[in-house]
Amino acid sequence: AEVILKEDFKDLKAWKALRFPLVRKASDYQAVALASGPALKAHCRASASALLWTRTFDPKAFPVLSWIWRVDKVFSQADGRRLKGDDYPLRLYVNFAYDPGLATRATRIKYNAARAVYGQYPPWASLNYAWASQDQGPDFFPSPFASQVRVLALRFGLPGPGVWLKERR
């Protein structure tokens, strides 16, 4: 039998906003009711932030992730392989928890400093499923911001107005 852990976006009670200290303005997130059902709406205008799902799960118990998504606009100057161009219309991170007991002393110092800034430890590793503005070469690459993050560009550009696309990974 398939085990399902589902987020229905009827509200954002299970989510926590994450602001980036060096970014002036945060993006706006809302739980909205669409004809097709509840959804998360993200809106950005010269902004960046994230929503963190406050629940944790064991990836061995839940090895498949599926979702539907759409974009209404893309960015003309985006290139996720470069620091300056690391921007996507949408991305979904799967974060793997940091365990201080498994880290070297140097890594613990680095993670404790990050915790002081963000109020929590950053992930040990992350897989970033991205919807890129355009196809710019390899679909799987390391993030220019963090060596423990890998980006997998699943979609590129605009599929058409109002088109939702399904993913299963």
Coordinates of C-alpha atoms in Angstrom, one line a residue:
A1 CA 0.0 0.0 0.0
E2 CA 1.2 3.5 -0.8
V3 CA 1.8 5.7 2.2
I4 CA 0.8 9.4 1.7
L5 CA 1.9 12.4 3.5
K6 CA 0.0 15.3 2.1
E7 CA -0.1 19.1 2.3
D8 CA -3.4 20.5 1.1
F9 CA -2.6 24.3 1.5
K10 CA -5.9 25.1 3.1
D11 CA -3.9 27.4 5.3
L12 CA -0.2 28.0 6.1
K13 CA -0.2 26.8 9.7
A14 CA 2.3 24.1 8.9
W15 CA 4.7 26.6 7.3
K16 CA 7.2 29.0 8.7
A17 CA 8.5 32.0 6.8
L18 CA 12.3 32.3 6.3
R19 CA 13.8 35.7 5.6
F20 CA 17.2 36.1 4.1
P21 CA 19.3 38.6 6.1
L22 CA 20.9 40.2 3.0
V23 CA 17.7 40.5 1.0
R24 CA 15.7 43.7 1.6
K25 CA 12.2 42.4 0.7
A26 CA 10.5 39.1 1.3
S27 CA 8.3 37.4 -1.3
D28 CA 4.6 37.1 -0.5
Y29 CA 3.0 33.6 0.1
Q30 CA -0.7 32.9 0.4
A31 CA -3.0 29.9 0.7
V32 CA -5.6 30.3 -2.0
A33 CA -8.7 28.5 -3.2
L34 CA -8.7 27.8 -6.9
A35 CA -11.4 26.0 -9.0
S36 CA -9.1 22.9 -9.0
G37 CA -8.6 23.1 -5.2
P38 CA -6.4 24.7 -2.5
A39 CA -2.9 25.9 -3.6
L40 CA 0.0 28.0 -2.5
K41 CA 0.5 31.3 -4.4
A42 CA 3.9 32.9 -4.3
H43 CA 4.4 36.4 -5.6
C44 CA 7.8 38.2 -5.9
R45 CA 8.8 41.6 -7.0
A46 CA 12.5 42.2 -6.5
S47 CA 12.2 40.0 -3.4
A48 CA 13.3 36.6 -2.1
S49 CA 12.4 34.4 0.9
A50 CA 11.2 30.9 1.6
L51 CA 8.5 28.9 3.3
L52 CA 9.7 26.0 5.4
W53 CA 7.3 23.1 6.1
T54 CA 7.5 22.6 9.8
R55 CA 6.9 18.9 9.6
T56 CA 9.7 16.4 9.2
F57 CA 9.5 13.0 7.5
D58 CA 11.7 10.0 7.0
P59 CA 12.7 9.8 3.2
K60 CA 12.9 6.0 3.5
A61 CA 9.2 5.9 4.6
F62 CA 8.2 8.5 2.0
P63 CA 10.6 8.0 -0.9
V64 CA 8.4 9.6 -3.6
L65 CA 7.5 13.2 -3.8
S66 CA 4.8 14.5 -6.2
W67 CA 3.4 17.9 -6.8
I68 CA 1.8 20.1 -9.5
W69 CA 3.1 23.6 -10.3
R70 CA 2.9 26.4 -12.7
V71 CA 4.6 29.7 -13.4
D72 CA 3.1 32.9 -14.9
K73 CA 6.4 34.7 -15.6
V74 CA 10.1 33.9 -16.0
F75 CA 13.2 36.0 -15.5
S76 CA 15.2 37.2 -18.6
Q77 CA 18.6 37.4 -16.8
A78 CA 18.5 34.3 -14.7
D79 CA 21.3 31.7 -14.8
G80 CA 21.2 29.4 -11.7
R81 CA 24.8 28.2 -12.3
R82 CA 26.2 31.7 -11.4
L83 CA 25.9 33.5 -8.0
K84 CA 24.6 36.7 -9.7
G85 CA 22.0 34.8 -11.8
D86 CA 20.8 32.3 -9.2
D87 CA 17.1 33.1 -9.6
Y88 CA 14.1 30.9 -10.5
P89 CA 10.4 31.5 -10.9
L90 CA 9.8 28.4 -8.6
R91 CA 11.8 25.9 -6.7
L92 CA 11.1 23.2 -4.2
Y93 CA 13.9 22.2 -1.8
V94 CA 14.1 18.9 0.0
N95 CA 16.3 19.5 3.0
F96 CA 18.2 16.8 4.9
A97 CA 18.8 17.6 8.5
Y98 CA 22.1 18.5 10.0
D99 CA 23.4 16.2 12.7
P100 CA 26.1 17.8 14.9
G101 CA 27.2 14.4 16.1
L102 CA 28.3 13.4 12.6
A103 CA 30.0 16.7 11.8
T104 CA 33.7 17.7 12.0
R105 CA 34.7 20.4 14.5
A106 CA 35.1 22.9 11.6
T107 CA 31.7 22.1 10.3
R108 CA 30.1 22.5 13.7
I109 CA 31.6 26.0 14.0
K110 CA 30.3 26.9 10.6
Y111 CA 26.8 25.6 11.4
N112 CA 26.7 27.2 14.8
A113 CA 27.5 30.5 13.1
A114 CA 24.7 30.0 10.6
R115 CA 22.3 29.1 13.5
A116 CA 23.1 32.4 15.2
V117 CA 22.1 34.3 12.0
Y118 CA 19.0 32.2 11.0
G119 CA 17.8 31.0 14.4
Q120 CA 18.2 27.3 13.3
Y121 CA 20.7 25.1 11.7
P122 CA 20.8 25.1 7.9
P123 CA 20.2 21.7 6.2
W124 CA 23.1 19.2 6.0
A125 CA 22.3 18.8 2.3
S126 CA 19.5 19.9 -0.1
L127 CA 18.0 18.8 -3.4
N128 CA 16.5 21.8 -5.2
Y129 CA 13.9 20.9 -7.8
A130 CA 13.8 24.1 -10.0
W131 CA 11.6 25.6 -12.7
A132 CA 14.2 27.6 -14.6
S133 CA 13.5 30.6 -16.8
Q134 CA 15.4 29.1 -19.7
D135 CA 17.4 26.0 -20.6
Q136 CA 21.1 26.9 -20.0
G137 CA 22.9 23.6 -20.0
P138 CA 23.2 20.8 -17.6
D139 CA 20.0 20.1 -15.8
F140 CA 21.7 18.8 -12.7
F141 CA 24.5 21.0 -11.1
P142 CA 25.8 22.2 -7.7
S143 CA 24.3 25.4 -6.3
P144 CA 26.7 28.4 -6.7
F145 CA 25.8 29.4 -3.1
A146 CA 26.4 26.1 -1.2
S147 CA 28.4 23.0 -2.0
Q148 CA 25.9 20.8 -0.2
V149 CA 23.0 21.8 -2.5
R150 CA 22.3 20.2 -5.8
V151 CA 19.9 21.8 -8.3
L152 CA 17.8 19.7 -10.7
A153 CA 16.1 21.9 -13.3
L154 CA 13.0 20.0 -14.2
R155 CA 11.1 22.7 -16.3
F156 CA 12.1 25.6 -18.4
G157 CA 10.3 28.7 -19.6
L158 CA 6.5 29.3 -19.9
P159 CA 4.4 26.3 -20.9
G160 CA 1.3 28.5 -21.6
P161 CA -1.1 30.6 -19.5
G162 CA -2.6 28.7 -16.6
V163 CA -0.9 25.4 -17.5
W164 CA -0.2 23.2 -14.4
L165 CA 2.4 20.5 -14.8
K166 CA 2.8 17.3 -12.7
E167 CA 6.0 16.0 -11.2
R168 CA 6.8 12.7 -9.5
R169 CA 10.3 12.1 -8.2

